[in-house]
PDB file of N, CA and C in Angstrom:
ATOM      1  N   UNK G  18       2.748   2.068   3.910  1.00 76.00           N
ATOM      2  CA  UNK G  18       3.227   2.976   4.952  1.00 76.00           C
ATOM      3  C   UNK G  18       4.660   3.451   4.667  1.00 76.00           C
ATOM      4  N   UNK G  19       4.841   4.510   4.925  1.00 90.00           N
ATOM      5  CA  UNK G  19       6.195   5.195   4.856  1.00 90.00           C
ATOM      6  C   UNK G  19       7.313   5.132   5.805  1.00 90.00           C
ATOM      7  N   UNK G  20       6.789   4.912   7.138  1.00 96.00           N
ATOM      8  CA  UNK G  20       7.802   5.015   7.957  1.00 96.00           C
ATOM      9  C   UNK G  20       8.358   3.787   8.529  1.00 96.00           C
ATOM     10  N   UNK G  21       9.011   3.455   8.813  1.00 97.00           N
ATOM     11  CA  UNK G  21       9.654   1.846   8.986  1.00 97.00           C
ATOM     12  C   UNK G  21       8.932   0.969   9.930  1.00 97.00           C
ATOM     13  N   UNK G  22       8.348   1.656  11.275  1.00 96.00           N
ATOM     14  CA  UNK G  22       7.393   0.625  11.910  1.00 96.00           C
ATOM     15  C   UNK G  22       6.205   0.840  11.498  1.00 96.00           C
ATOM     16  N   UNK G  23       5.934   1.762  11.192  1.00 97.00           N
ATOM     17  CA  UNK G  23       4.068   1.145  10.811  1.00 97.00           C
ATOM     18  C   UNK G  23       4.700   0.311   9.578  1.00 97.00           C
ATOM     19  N   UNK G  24       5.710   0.224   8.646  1.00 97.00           N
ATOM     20  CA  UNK G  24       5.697  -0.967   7.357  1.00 97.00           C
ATOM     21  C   UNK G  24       5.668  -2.729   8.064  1.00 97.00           C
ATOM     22  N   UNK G  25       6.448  -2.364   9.739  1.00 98.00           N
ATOM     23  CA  UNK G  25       6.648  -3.521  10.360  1.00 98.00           C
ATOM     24  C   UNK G  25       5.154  -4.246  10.846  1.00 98.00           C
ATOM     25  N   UNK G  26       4.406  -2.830  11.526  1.00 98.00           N
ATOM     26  CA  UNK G  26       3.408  -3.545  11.569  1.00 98.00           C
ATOM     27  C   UNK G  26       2.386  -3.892  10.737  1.00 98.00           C
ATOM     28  N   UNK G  27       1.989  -3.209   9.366  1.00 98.00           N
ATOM     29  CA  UNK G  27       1.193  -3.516   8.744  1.00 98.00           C
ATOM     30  C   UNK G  27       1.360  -5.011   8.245  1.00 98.00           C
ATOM     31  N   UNK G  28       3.198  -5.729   7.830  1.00 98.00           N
ATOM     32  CA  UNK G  28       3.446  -7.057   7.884  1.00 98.00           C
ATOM     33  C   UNK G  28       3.053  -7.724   8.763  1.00 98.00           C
ATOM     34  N   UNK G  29       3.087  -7.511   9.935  1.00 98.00           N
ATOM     35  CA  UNK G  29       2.460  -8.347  11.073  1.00 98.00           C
ATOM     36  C   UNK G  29       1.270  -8.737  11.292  1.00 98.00           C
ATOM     37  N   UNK G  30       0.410  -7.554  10.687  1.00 98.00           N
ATOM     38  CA  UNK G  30      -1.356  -7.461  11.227  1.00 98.00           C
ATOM     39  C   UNK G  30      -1.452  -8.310   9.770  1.00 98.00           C
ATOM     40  N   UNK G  31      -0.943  -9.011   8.733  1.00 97.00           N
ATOM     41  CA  UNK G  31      -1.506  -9.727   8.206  1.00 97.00           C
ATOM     42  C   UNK G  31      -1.499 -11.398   8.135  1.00 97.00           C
ATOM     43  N   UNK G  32      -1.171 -10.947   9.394  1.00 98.00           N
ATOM     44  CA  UNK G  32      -1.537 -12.823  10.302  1.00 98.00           C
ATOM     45  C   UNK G  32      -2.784 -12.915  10.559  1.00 98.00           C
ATOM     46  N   UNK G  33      -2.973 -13.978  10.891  1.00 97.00           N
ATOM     47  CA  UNK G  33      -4.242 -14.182  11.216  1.00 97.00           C
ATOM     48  C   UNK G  33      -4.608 -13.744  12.912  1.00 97.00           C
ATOM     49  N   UNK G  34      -5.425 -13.162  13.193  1.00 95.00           N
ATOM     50  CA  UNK G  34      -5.857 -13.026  14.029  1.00 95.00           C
ATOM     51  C   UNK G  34      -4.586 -11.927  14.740  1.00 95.00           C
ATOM     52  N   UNK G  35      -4.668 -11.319  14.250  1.00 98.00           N
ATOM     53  CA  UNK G  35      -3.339 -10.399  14.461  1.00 98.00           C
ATOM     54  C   UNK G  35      -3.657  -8.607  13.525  1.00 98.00           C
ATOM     55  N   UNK G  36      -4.355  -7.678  15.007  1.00 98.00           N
ATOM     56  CA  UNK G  36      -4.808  -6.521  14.577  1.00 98.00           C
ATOM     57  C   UNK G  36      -3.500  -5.692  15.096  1.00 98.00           C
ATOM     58  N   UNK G  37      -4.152  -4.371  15.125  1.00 98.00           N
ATOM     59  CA  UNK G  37      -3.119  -3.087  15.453  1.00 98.00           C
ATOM     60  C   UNK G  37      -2.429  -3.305  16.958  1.00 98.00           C
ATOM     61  N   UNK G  38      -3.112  -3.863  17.643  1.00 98.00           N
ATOM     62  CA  UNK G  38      -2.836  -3.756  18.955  1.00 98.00           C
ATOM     63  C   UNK G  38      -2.048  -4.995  19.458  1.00 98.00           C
ATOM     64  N   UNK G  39      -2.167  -6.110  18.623  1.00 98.00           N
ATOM     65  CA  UNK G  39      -1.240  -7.842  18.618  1.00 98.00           C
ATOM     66  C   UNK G  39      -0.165  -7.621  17.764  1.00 98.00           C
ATOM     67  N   UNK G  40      -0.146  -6.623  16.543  1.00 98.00           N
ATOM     68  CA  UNK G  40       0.698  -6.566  16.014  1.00 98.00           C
ATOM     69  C   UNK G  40       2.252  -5.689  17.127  1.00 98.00           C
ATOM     70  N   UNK G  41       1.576  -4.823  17.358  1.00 98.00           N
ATOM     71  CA  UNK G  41       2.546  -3.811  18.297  1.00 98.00           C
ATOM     72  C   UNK G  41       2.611  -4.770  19.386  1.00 98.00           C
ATOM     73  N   UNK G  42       2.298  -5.616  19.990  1.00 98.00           N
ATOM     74  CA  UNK G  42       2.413  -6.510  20.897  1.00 98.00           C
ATOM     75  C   UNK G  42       3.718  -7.345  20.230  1.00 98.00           C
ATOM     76  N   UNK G  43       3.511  -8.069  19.022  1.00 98.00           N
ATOM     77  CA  UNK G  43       4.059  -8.621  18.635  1.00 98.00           C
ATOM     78  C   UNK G  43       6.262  -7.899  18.233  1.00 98.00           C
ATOM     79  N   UNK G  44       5.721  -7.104  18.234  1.00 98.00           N
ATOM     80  CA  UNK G  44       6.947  -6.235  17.537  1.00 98.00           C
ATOM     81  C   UNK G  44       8.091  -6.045  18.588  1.00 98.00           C
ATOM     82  N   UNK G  45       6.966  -5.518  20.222  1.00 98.00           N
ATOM     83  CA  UNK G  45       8.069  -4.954  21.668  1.00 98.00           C
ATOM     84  C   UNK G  45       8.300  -6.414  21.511  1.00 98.00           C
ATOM     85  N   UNK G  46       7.581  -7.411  22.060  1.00 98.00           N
ATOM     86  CA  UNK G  46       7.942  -8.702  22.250  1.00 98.00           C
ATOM     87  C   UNK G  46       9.343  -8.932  21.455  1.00 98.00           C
ATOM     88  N   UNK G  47       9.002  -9.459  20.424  1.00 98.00           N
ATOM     89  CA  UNK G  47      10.454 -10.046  19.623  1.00 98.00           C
ATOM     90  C   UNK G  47      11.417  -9.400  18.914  1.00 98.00           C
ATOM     91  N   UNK G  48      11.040  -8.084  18.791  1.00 98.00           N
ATOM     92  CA  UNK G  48      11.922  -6.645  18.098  1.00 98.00           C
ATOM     93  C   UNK G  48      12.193  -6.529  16.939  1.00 98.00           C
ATOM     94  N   UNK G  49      11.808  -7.505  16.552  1.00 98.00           N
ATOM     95  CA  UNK G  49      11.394  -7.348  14.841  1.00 98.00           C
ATOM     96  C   UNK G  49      10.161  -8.296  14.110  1.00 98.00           C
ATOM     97  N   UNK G  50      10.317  -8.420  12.695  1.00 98.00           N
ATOM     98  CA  UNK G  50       9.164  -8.938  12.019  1.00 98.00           C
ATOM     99  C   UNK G  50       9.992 -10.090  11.957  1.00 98.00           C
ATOM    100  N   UNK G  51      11.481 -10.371  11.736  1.00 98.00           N
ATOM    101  CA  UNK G  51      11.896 -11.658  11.751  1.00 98.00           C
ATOM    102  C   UNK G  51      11.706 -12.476  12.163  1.00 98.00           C
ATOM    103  N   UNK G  52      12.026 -11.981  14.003  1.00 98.00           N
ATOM    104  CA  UNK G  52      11.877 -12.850  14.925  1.00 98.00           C
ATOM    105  C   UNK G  52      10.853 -13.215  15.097  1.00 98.00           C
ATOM    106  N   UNK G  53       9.358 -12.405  14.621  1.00 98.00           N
ATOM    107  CA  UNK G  53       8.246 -12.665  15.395  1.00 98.00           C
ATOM    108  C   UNK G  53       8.038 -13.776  14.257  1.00 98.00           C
ATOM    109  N   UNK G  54       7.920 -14.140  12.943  1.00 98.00           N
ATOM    110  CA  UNK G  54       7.951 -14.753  11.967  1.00 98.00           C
ATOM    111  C   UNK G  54       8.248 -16.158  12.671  1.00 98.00           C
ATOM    112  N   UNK G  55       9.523 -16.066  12.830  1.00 98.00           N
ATOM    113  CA  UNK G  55      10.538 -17.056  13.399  1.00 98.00           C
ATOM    114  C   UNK G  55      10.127 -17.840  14.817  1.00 98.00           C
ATOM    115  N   UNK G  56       9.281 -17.122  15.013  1.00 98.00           N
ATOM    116  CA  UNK G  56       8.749 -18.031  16.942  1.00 98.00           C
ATOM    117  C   UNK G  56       7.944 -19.155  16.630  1.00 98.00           C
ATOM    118  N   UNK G  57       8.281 -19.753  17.436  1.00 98.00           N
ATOM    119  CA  UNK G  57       7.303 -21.025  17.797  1.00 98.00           C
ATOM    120  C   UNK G  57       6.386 -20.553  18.621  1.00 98.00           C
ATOM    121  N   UNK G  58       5.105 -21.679  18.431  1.00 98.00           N
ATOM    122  CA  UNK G  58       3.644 -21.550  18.926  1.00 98.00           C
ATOM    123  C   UNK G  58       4.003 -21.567  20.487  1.00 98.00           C
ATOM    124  N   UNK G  59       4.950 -21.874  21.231  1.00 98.00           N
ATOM    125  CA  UNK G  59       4.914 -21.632  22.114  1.00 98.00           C
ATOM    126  C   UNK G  59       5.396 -20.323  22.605  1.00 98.00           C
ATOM    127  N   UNK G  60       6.331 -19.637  21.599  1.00 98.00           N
ATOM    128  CA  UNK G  60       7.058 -18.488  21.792  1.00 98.00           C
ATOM    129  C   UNK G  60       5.519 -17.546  21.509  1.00 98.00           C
ATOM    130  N   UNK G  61       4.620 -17.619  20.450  1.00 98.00           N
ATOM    131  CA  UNK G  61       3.414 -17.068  20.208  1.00 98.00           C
ATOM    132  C   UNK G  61       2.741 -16.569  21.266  1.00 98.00           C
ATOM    133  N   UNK G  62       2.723 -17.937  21.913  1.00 98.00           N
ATOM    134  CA  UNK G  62       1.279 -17.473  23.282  1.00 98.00           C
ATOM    135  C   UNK G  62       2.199 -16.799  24.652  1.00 98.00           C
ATOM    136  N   UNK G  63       3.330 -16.162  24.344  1.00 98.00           N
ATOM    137  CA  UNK G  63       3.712 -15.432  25.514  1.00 98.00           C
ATOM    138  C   UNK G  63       3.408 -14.310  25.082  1.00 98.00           C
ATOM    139  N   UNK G  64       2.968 -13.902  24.365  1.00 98.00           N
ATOM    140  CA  UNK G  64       2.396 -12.453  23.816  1.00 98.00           C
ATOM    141  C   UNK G  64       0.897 -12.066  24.159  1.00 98.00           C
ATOM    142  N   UNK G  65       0.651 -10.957  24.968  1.00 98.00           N
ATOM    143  CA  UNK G  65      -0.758 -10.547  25.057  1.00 98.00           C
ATOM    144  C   UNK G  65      -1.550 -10.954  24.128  1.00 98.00           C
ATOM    145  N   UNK G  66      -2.863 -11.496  24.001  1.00 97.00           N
ATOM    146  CA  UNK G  66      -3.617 -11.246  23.409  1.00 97.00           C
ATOM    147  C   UNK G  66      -3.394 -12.852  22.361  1.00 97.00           C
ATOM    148  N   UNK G  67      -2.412 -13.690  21.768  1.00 98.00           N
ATOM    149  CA  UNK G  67      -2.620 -14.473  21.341  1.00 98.00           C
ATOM    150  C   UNK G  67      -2.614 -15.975  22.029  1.00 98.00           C
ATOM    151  N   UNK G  68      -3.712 -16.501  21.697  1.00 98.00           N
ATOM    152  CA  UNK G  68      -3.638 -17.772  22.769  1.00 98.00           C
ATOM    153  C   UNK G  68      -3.327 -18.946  21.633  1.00 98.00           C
ATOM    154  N   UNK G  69      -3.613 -20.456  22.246  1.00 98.00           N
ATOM    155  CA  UNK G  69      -3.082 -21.205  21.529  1.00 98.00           C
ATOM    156  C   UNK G  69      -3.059 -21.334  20.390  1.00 98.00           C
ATOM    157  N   UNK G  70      -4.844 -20.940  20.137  1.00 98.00           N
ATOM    158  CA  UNK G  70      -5.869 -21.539  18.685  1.00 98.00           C
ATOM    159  C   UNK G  70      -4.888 -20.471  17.625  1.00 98.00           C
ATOM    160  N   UNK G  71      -4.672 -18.791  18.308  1.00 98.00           N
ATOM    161  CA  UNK G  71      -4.305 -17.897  16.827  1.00 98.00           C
ATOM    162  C   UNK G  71      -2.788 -18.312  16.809  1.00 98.00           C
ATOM    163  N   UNK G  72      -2.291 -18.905  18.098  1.00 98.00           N
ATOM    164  CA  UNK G  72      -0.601 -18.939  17.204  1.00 98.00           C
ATOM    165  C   UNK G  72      -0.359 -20.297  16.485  1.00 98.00           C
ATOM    166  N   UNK G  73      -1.342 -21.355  17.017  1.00 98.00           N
ATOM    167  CA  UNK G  73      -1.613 -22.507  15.295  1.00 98.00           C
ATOM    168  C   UNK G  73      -2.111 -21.898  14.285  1.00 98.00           C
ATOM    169  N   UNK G  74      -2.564 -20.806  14.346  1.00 98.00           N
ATOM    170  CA  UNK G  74      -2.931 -20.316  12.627  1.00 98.00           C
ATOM    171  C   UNK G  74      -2.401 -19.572  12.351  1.00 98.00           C
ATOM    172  N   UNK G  75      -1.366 -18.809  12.881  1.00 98.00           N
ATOM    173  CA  UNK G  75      -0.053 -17.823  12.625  1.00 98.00           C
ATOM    174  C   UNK G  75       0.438 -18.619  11.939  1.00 98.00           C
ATOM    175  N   UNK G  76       1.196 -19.962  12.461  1.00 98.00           N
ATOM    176  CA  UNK G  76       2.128 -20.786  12.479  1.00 98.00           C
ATOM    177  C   UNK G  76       1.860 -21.680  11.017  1.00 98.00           C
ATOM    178  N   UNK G  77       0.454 -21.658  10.764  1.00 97.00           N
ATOM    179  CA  UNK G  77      -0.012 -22.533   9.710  1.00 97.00           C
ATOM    180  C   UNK G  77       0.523 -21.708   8.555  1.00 97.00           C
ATOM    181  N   UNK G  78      -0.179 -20.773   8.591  1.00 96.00           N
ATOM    182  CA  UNK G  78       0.465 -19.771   7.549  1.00 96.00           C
ATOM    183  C   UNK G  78       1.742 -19.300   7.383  1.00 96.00           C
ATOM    184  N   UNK G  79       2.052 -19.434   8.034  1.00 96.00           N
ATOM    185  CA  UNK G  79       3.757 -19.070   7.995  1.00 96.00           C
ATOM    186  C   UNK G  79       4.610 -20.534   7.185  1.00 96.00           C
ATOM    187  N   UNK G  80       3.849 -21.801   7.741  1.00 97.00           N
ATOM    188  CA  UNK G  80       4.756 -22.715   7.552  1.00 97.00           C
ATOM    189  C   UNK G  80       3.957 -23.474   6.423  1.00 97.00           C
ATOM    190  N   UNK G  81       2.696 -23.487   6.078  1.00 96.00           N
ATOM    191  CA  UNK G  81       2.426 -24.022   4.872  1.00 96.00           C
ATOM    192  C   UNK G  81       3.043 -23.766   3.904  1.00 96.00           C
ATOM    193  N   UNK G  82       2.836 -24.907   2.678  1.00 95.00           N
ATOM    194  CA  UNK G  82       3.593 -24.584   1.623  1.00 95.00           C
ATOM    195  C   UNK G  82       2.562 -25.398   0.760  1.00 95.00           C
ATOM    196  N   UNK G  83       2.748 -24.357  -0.220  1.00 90.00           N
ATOM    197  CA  UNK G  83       1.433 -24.333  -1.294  1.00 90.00           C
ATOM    198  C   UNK G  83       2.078 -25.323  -2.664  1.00 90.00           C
ATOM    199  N   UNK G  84       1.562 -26.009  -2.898  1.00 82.00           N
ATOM    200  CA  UNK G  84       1.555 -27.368  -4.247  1.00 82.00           C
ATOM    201  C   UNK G  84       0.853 -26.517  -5.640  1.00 82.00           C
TER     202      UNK G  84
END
């Protein structure tokens, strides 16, 4: 993408469980890709649309670390 928020959201929608409409959720919420990166699973489920189960698998992916 060319223009600076769709680049924000296309980073976002490649969470898990995280489409066009969680991503832009995700973005007003925390105002950037940093912050949203940066939240805790509890900061996660104050966002439309993600409940506990997708912000443990946001969170997995974000925080695993590969051997």
């Amino acid at each position: 993408p060319k223009r600076l928020k769709s680049r924000q959201l296309f980073i976002l929608q490649g969470l898990p469980k995280v489409g066009p409409t969680v991503a832009k959720r995700l973005l007003e919420h925390f105002r950037s890709v940093s912050n949203a990166m940066n939240a805790t699973v509890e900061d996660l489920t104050q966002v439309e649309g993600i409940g506990r189960i997708s912000a443990d698998k946001i969170r997995e992916v974000l925080d695993r670390e590969i051997f």
